[in-house]
Coordinates of C-alpha atoms and ligand atoms in Angstrom, one line a residue:
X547 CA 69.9 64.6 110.1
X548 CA 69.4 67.1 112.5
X549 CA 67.1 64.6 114.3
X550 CA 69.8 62.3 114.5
X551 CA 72.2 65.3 115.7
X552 CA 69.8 65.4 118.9
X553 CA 69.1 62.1 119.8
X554 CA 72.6 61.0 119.7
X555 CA 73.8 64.2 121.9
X556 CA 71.3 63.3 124.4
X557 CA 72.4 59.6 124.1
X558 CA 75.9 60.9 125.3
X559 CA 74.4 63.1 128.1
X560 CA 72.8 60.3 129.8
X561 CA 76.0 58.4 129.2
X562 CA 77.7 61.0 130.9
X563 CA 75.4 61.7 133.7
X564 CA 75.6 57.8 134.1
X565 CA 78.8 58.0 134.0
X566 CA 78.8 60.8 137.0
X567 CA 76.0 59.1 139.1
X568 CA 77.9 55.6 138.7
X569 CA 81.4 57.4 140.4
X570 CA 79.6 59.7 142.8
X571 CA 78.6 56.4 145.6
X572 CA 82.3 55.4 145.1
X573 CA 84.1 58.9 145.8
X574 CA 81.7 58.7 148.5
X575 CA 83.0 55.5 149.8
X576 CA 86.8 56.2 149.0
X577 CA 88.3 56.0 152.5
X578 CA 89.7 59.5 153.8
X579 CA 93.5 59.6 153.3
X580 CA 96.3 58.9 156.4
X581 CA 93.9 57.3 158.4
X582 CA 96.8 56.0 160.2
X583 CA 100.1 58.6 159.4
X584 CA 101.5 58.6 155.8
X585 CA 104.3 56.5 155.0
X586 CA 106.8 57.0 152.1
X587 CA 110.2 58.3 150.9
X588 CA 110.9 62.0 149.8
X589 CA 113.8 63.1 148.5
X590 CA 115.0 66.5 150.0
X591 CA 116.7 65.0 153.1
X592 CA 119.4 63.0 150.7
X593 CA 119.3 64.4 147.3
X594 CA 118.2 67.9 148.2
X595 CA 118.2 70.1 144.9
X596 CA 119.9 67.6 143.0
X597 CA 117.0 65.4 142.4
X598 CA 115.9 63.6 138.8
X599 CA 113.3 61.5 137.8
X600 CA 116.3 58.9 137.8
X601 CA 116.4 59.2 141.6
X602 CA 112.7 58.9 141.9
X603 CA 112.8 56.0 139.6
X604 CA 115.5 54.2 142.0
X605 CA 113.3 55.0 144.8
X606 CA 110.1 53.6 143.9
X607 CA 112.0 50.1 142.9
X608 CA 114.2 50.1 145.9
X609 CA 111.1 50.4 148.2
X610 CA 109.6 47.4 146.3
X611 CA 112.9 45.6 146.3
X612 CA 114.0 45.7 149.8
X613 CA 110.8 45.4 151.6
X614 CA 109.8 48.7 152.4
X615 CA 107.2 48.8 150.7
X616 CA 106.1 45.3 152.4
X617 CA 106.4 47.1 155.6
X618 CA 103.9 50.5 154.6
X619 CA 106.3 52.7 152.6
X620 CA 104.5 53.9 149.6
X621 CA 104.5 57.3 149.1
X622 CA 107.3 58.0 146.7
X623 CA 107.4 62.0 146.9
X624 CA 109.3 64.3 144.7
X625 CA 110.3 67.5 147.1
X626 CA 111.6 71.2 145.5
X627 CA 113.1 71.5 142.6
X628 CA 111.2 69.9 139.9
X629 CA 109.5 72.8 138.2
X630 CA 109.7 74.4 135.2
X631 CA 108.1 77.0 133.4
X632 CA 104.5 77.9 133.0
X633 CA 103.3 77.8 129.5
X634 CA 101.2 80.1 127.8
X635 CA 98.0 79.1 129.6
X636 CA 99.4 79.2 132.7
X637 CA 99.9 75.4 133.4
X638 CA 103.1 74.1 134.9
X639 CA 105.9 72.4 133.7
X640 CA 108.2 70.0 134.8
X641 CA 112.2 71.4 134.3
X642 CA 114.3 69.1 132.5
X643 CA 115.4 66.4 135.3
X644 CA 111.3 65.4 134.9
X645 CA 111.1 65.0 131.2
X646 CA 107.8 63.4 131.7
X647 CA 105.4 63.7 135.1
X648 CA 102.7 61.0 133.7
X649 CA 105.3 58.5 132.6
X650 CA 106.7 59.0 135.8
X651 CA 103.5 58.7 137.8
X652 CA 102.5 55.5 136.1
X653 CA 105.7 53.9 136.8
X654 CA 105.5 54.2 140.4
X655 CA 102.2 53.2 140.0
X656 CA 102.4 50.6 138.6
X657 CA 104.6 49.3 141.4
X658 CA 101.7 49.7 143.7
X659 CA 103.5 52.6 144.8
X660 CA 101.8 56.1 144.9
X661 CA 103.3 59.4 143.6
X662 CA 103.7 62.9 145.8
X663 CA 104.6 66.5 144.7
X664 CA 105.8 69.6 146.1
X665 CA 104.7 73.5 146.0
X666 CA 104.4 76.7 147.8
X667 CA 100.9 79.0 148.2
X668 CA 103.6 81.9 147.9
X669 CA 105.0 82.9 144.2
X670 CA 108.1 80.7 144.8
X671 CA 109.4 77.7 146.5
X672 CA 111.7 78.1 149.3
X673 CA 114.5 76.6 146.4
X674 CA 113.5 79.9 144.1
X675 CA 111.3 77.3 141.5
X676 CA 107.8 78.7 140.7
X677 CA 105.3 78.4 143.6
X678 CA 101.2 78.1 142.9
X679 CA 99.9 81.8 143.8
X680 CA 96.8 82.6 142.0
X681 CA 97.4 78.8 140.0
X682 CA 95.7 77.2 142.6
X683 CA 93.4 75.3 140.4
X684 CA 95.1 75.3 136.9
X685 CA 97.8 73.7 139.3
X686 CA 95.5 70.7 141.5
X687 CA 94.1 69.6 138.1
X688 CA 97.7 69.3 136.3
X689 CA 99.2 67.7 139.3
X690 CA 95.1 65.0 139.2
X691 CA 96.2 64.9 135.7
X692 CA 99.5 63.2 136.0
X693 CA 98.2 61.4 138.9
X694 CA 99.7 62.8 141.9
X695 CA 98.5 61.3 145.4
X696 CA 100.2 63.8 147.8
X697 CA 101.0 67.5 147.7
X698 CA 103.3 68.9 150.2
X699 CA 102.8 72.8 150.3
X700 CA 105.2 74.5 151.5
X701 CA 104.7 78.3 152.9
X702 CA 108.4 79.7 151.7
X703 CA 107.5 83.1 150.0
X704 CA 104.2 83.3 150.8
X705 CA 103.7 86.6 152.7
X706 CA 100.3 87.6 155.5
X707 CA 98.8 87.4 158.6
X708 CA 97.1 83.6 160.7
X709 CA 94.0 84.3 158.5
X710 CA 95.8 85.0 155.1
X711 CA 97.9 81.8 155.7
X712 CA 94.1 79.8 156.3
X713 CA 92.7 81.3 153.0
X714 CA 96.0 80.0 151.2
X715 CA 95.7 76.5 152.6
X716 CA 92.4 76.0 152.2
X717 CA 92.1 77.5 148.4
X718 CA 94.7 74.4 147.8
X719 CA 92.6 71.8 150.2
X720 CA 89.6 73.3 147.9
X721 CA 91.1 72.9 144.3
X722 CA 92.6 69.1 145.1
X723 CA 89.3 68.4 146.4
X724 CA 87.3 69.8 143.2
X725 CA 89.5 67.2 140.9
X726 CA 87.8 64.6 142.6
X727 CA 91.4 62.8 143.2
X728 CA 92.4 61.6 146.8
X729 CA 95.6 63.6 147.5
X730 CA 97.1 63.5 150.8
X731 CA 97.2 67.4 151.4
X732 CA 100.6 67.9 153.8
X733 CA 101.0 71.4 155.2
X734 CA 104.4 72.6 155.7
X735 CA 105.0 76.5 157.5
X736 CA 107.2 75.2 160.1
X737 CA 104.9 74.9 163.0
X738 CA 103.9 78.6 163.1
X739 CA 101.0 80.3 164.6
X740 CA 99.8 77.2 165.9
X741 CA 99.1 75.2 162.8
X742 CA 97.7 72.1 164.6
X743 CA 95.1 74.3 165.9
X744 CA 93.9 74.6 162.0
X745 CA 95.4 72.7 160.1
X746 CA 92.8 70.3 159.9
X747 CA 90.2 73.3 158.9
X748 CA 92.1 73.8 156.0
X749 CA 92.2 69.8 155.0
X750 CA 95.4 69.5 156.3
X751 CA 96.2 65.6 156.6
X752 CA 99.4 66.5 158.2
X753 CA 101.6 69.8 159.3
X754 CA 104.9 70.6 159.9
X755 CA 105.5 71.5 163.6
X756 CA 109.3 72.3 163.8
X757 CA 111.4 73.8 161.5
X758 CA 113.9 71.7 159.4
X759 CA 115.6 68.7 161.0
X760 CA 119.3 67.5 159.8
X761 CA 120.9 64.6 160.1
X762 CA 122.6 65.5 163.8
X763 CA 121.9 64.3 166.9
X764 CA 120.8 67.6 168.8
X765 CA 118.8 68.7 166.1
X766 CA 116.5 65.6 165.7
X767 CA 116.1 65.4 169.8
X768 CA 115.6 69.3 170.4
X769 CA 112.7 68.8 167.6
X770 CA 111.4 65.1 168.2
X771 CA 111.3 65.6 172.2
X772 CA 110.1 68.9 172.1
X773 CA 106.8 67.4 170.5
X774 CA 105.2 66.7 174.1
X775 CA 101.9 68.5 174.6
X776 CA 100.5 68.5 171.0
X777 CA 99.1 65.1 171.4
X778 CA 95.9 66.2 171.6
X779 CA 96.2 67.6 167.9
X780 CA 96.8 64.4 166.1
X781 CA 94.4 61.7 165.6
X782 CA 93.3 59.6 162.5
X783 CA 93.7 62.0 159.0
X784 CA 95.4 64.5 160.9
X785 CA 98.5 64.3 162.1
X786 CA 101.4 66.7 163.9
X787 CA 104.9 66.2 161.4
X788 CA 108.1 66.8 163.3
X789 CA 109.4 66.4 159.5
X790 CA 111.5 63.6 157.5
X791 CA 113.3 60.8 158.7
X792 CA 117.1 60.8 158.6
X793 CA 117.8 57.1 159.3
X794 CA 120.8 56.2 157.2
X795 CA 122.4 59.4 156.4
X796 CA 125.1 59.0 158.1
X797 CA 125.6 61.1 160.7
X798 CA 124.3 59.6 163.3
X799 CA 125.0 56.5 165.0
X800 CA 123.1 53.0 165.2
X801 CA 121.3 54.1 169.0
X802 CA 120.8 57.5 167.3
X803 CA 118.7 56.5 164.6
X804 CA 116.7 53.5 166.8
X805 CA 116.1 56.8 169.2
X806 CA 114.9 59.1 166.3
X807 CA 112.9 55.9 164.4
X808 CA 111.3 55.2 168.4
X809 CA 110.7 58.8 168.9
X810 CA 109.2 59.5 165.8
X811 CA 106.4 56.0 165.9
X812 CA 105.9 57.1 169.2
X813 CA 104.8 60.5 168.7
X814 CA 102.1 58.8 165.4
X815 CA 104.4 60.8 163.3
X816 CA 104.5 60.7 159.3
X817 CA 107.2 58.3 158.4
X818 CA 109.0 59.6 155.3
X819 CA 112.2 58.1 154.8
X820 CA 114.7 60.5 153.8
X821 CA 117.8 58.1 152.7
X822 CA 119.4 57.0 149.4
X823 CA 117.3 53.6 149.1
X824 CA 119.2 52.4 146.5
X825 CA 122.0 52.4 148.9
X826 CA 121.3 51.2 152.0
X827 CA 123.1 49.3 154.6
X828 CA 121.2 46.4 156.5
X829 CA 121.1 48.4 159.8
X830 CA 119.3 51.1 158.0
X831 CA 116.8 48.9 156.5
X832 CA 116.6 47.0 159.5
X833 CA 115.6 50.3 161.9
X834 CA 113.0 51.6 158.8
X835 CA 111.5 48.2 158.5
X836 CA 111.1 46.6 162.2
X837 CA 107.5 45.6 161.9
X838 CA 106.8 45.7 165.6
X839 CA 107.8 49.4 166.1
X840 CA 106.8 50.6 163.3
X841 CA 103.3 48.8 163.9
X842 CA 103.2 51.6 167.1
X843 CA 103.5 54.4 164.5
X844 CA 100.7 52.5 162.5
X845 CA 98.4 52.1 165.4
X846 CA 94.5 52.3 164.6
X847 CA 93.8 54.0 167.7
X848 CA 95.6 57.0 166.0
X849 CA 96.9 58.3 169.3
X850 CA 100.1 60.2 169.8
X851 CA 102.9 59.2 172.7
X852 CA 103.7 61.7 175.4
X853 CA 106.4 62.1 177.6
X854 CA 105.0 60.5 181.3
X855 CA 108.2 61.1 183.5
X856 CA 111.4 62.6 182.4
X857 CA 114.5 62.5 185.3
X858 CA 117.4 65.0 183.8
X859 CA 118.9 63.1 180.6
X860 CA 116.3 60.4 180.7
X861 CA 112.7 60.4 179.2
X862 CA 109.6 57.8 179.7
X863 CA 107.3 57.8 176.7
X864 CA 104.3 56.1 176.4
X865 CA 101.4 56.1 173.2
X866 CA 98.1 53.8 174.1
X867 CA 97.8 51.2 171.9
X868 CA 94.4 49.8 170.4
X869 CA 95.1 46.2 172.0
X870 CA 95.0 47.8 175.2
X871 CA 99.1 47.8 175.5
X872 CA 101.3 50.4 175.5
X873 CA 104.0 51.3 174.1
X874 CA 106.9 52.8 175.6
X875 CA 110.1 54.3 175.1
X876 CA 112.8 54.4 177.5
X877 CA 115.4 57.8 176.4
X878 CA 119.0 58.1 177.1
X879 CA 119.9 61.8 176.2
X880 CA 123.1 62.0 178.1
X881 CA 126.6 61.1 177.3
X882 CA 126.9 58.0 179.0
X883 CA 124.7 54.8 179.5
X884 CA 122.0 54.6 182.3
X885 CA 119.6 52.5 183.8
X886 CA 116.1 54.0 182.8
X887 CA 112.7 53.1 185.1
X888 CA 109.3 53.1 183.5
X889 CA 107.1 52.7 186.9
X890 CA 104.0 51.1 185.8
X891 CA 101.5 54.1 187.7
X892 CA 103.1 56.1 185.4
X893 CA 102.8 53.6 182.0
X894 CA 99.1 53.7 183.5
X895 CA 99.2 49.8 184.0
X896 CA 98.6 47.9 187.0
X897 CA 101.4 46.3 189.2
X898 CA 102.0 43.5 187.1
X899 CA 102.5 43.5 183.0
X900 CA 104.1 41.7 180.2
X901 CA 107.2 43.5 178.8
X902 CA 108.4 43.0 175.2
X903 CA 111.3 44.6 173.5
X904 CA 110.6 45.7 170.3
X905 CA 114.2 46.3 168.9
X906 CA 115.1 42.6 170.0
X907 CA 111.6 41.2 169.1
X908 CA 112.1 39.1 171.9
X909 CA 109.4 38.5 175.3
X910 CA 111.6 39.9 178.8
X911 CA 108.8 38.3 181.0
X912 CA 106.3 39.6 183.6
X913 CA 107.5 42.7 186.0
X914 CA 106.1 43.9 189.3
X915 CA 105.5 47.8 189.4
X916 CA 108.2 48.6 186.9
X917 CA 110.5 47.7 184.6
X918 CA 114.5 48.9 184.2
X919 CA 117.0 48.9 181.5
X920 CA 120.3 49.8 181.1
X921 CA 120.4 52.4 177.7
X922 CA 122.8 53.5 175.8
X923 CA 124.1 57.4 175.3
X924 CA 121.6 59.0 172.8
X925 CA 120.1 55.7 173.0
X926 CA 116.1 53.8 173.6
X927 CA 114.7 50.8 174.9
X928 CA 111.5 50.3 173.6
X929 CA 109.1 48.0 174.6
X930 CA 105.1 47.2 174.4
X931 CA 103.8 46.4 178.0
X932 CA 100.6 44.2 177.8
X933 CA 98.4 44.9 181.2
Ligands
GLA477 C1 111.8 73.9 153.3 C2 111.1 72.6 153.9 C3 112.0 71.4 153.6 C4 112.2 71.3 152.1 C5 112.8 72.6 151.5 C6 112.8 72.6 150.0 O1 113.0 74.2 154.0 O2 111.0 72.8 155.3 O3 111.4 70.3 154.1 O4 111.0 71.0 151.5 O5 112.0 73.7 151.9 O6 113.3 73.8 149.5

C-alpha cells in the first residue's frame, strides 16, 4: 500500500516537473508585450465611474463588430471603479457592476480580444476603491487568475520620495512577472519625476507623461505637442503615454480629433480609445480606424515623431518610418486656416520625394524641396513622404 503511495507520488512529480520543463522553452519564447504601442479601449474617458461589466461587454463586441479590432484594437480595459471588498484572506473582489471577473475575461477572450484592469501601489485608487499596498502579490495572482492581460497602476494615494515610487512599481512588475502571465504593465503617476527615465527599470511597458487629458481642444494640444523631446524614451516595449484617446466624445470637432488621432500615431503613442463604441458615428470610426495613419503609430521601427520646425501657430512633425519614409504632420493651432511648409532638409529627405496624404489615402505626386498645404484651424495634413 504504502509502496504504491510512493511510486504513484513520484509518478505525479515527474508529471509535474514535465509539466514545468515542457512550459519553461515557451515562456521563454512568448514575445515581450507592446513591441509596437498597445492598442485597445478603456473606459474612464466616456463612462468614468459609471462603468459595468455591461459596458465592457458592449465594448469588446463593438470592437469586433465595427472593425476595430481588424484595425489593432484589442485591449478591452476596465479603468477605476470595479473593486470591491477584500475577503478574509486578503484577496480582492470585484463590487457588484462585475458580478463575475473570469466570466468576463473569457468573454472578451473568446472574441480574440484581451482583458486589462486597473489599481493603485497606494491604499486607494484615485476614485476612493481599494488600491494594492502590501497585496501586491495576493493581487497579480488574482488578477493571472481571472486572466487579466494589462494592469494599469495608477499612483493616486500612494505617498514617498523617486526611490519609494521605484520600489512600488517594480514590487508590481515583480509579482505579474512571478505568475508567469504576459501582462502589459502600464504605469500611470502623471509624468512625474521623470518617469521615462525609469519606467522601463521598473517593467514599465508604458507611462503616463502628462496629467489627465479631456475632451477639449487646448487640453489635448498643450499635452500632445508638449511631448517633443522625450523621443528618445520610447522605443519598442516602452513607450511615453500622453494618455487616452478622446476621438468621438464630442467636443471636439472633425480637424480636432484627425489632429489629436495624427498627433498621437506620430508621437508612437498607446492608442486607447476612450469613446462609447457601441455608439459611434462613421467619422469617429473612420479617424480610429484609417489603416494608413494608424500604420505610423504601429511602425516596427518603434520610433517616436518630433517636432522638426514650428513657425507661431504652425508645427512640422516628422517620425522615421521602417520603409525608409517619413511620416509627417503638418499643424494648424491657430484660429484660422494656413498654408503649412514641410521643407524637405528639414523632413531629412532629399530635394525630390513622393508625397501621400494619409487622411485622403490618395498619391499628391512628386515635390521639389518641399511640400505646402493649406490646413484647417486646429487642423493636420498628414502625409508619408517616400525619398
Ligand atoms: C487618474 C488617471 C485617470 C483615471 C482616473 C481614475 O486621474 O490619470 O486616467 O484612471 O485616475 O480614477
Amino acid at each position: 500500500m504504502i509502496h504504491r503511495l510512493i511510486s504513484s507520488t513520484i509518478r505525479l512529480c515527474i508529471l509535474v516537473i514535465g509539466i514545468i520543463l515542457l512550459g519553461l522553452p515557451a515562456l521563454a519564447q512568448a514575445p515581450a508585450p507592446a513591441q509596437t504601442p498597445p492598442m485597445g479601449w478603456n473606459s474612464w474617458n466616456h463612462f468614468a465611474c459609471q462603468v459595468t461589466e455591461a459596458d465592457v461587454r458592449a465594448a469588446a463586441d463593438a470592437l469586433a463588430a465595427t472593425g476595430m479590432q481588424q484595425a489593432g484594437y484589442i485591449y478591452v480595459n476596465i479603468d477605476d471603479c470595479w473593486q470591491g471588498q477584500r475577503d478574509a484572506g486578503g484577496a480582492i473582489h470585484p463590487n457588484s457592476k462585475f458580478p463575475d471577473m473570469k466570466r468576463l475575461s473569457d468573454y472578451v477572450h473568446a472574441r480574440g480580444l484581451k482583458l486589462g484592469i486597473y489599481s493603485s501601489p497606494g491604499p486607494k485608487t484615485c476614485a476612493g476603491f481599494e488600491g494594492s499596498l502590501g497585496r501586491e502579490e495576493l493581487d497579480a495572482q488574482t488578477y493571472a487568475a481571472w486572466g487579466i492581460d494589462y494592469l494599469k497602476y495608477d499612483y493616486c494615494s500612494f505617498q514617498g520620495d523617486i526611490p519609494a515610487q521605484i520600489a512600488a512599481y517594480r514590487k508590481m512588475h515583480e509579482a505579474l512577472a512571478r505568475t508567469g502571465r504576459p501582462i502589459v504593465f502600464s504605469l500611470c503617476q502623471y509624468g512625474m519625476d521623470r518617469v521615462w527615465a525609469w519606467g522601463p527599470a521598473v517593467g514599465g511597458n508604458l507611462w503616463r507623461t502628462t496629467g489627465d487629458i479631456s475632451d477639449n481642444y487646448d487640453r489635448m494640444a498643450y499635452l500632445g505637442f508638449g511631448q517633443n523631446g522625450l523621443e528618445r524614451f520610447a522605443a519598442p516595449g516602452h513607450w511615453n503615454d500622453p494618455d487616452m484617446l478622446e476621438v468621438g466624445n464630442g467636443k471636439m470637432n472633425g480637424d480636432e480629433y484627425r489632429t489629436h488621432m495624427s498627433l498621437w500615431c506620430l508621437l508612437a503613442a498607446p492608442l486607447l480609445a476612450g469613446n462609447d463604441l457601441s455608439k459611434m458615428s462613421a467619422e469617429t470610426l473612420a479617424i480610429l480606424t484609417n489603416p494608413e495613419v494608424v500604420a505610423v503609430d504601429q511602425d516596427r521601427l518603434g520610433v517616436q515623431g518630433q517636432r522638426v520646425a514650428q513657425e507661431g501657430q504652425l508645427e512640422v512633425w516628422v517620425k522615421p518610418l521602417a520603409d525608409g519614409c517619413k511620416a509627417v504632420g503638418l499643424f494648424n493651432r491657430g484660429e484660422s486656416p494656413m498654408p503649412v511648409t514641410a521643407y524637405f532638409r528639414d523632413v531629412g529627405v532629399g530635394d525630390a520625394a513622393a508625397v501621400r496624404d494619409l487622411w485622403q489615402k490618395r498619391d499628391l505626386g512628386v515635390f521639389h524641396s518641399s511640400f505646402t498645404a493649406q490646413v484647417p484651424s486646429h487642423g493636420v495634413v498628414m502625409v508619408k513622404v517616400k525619398p
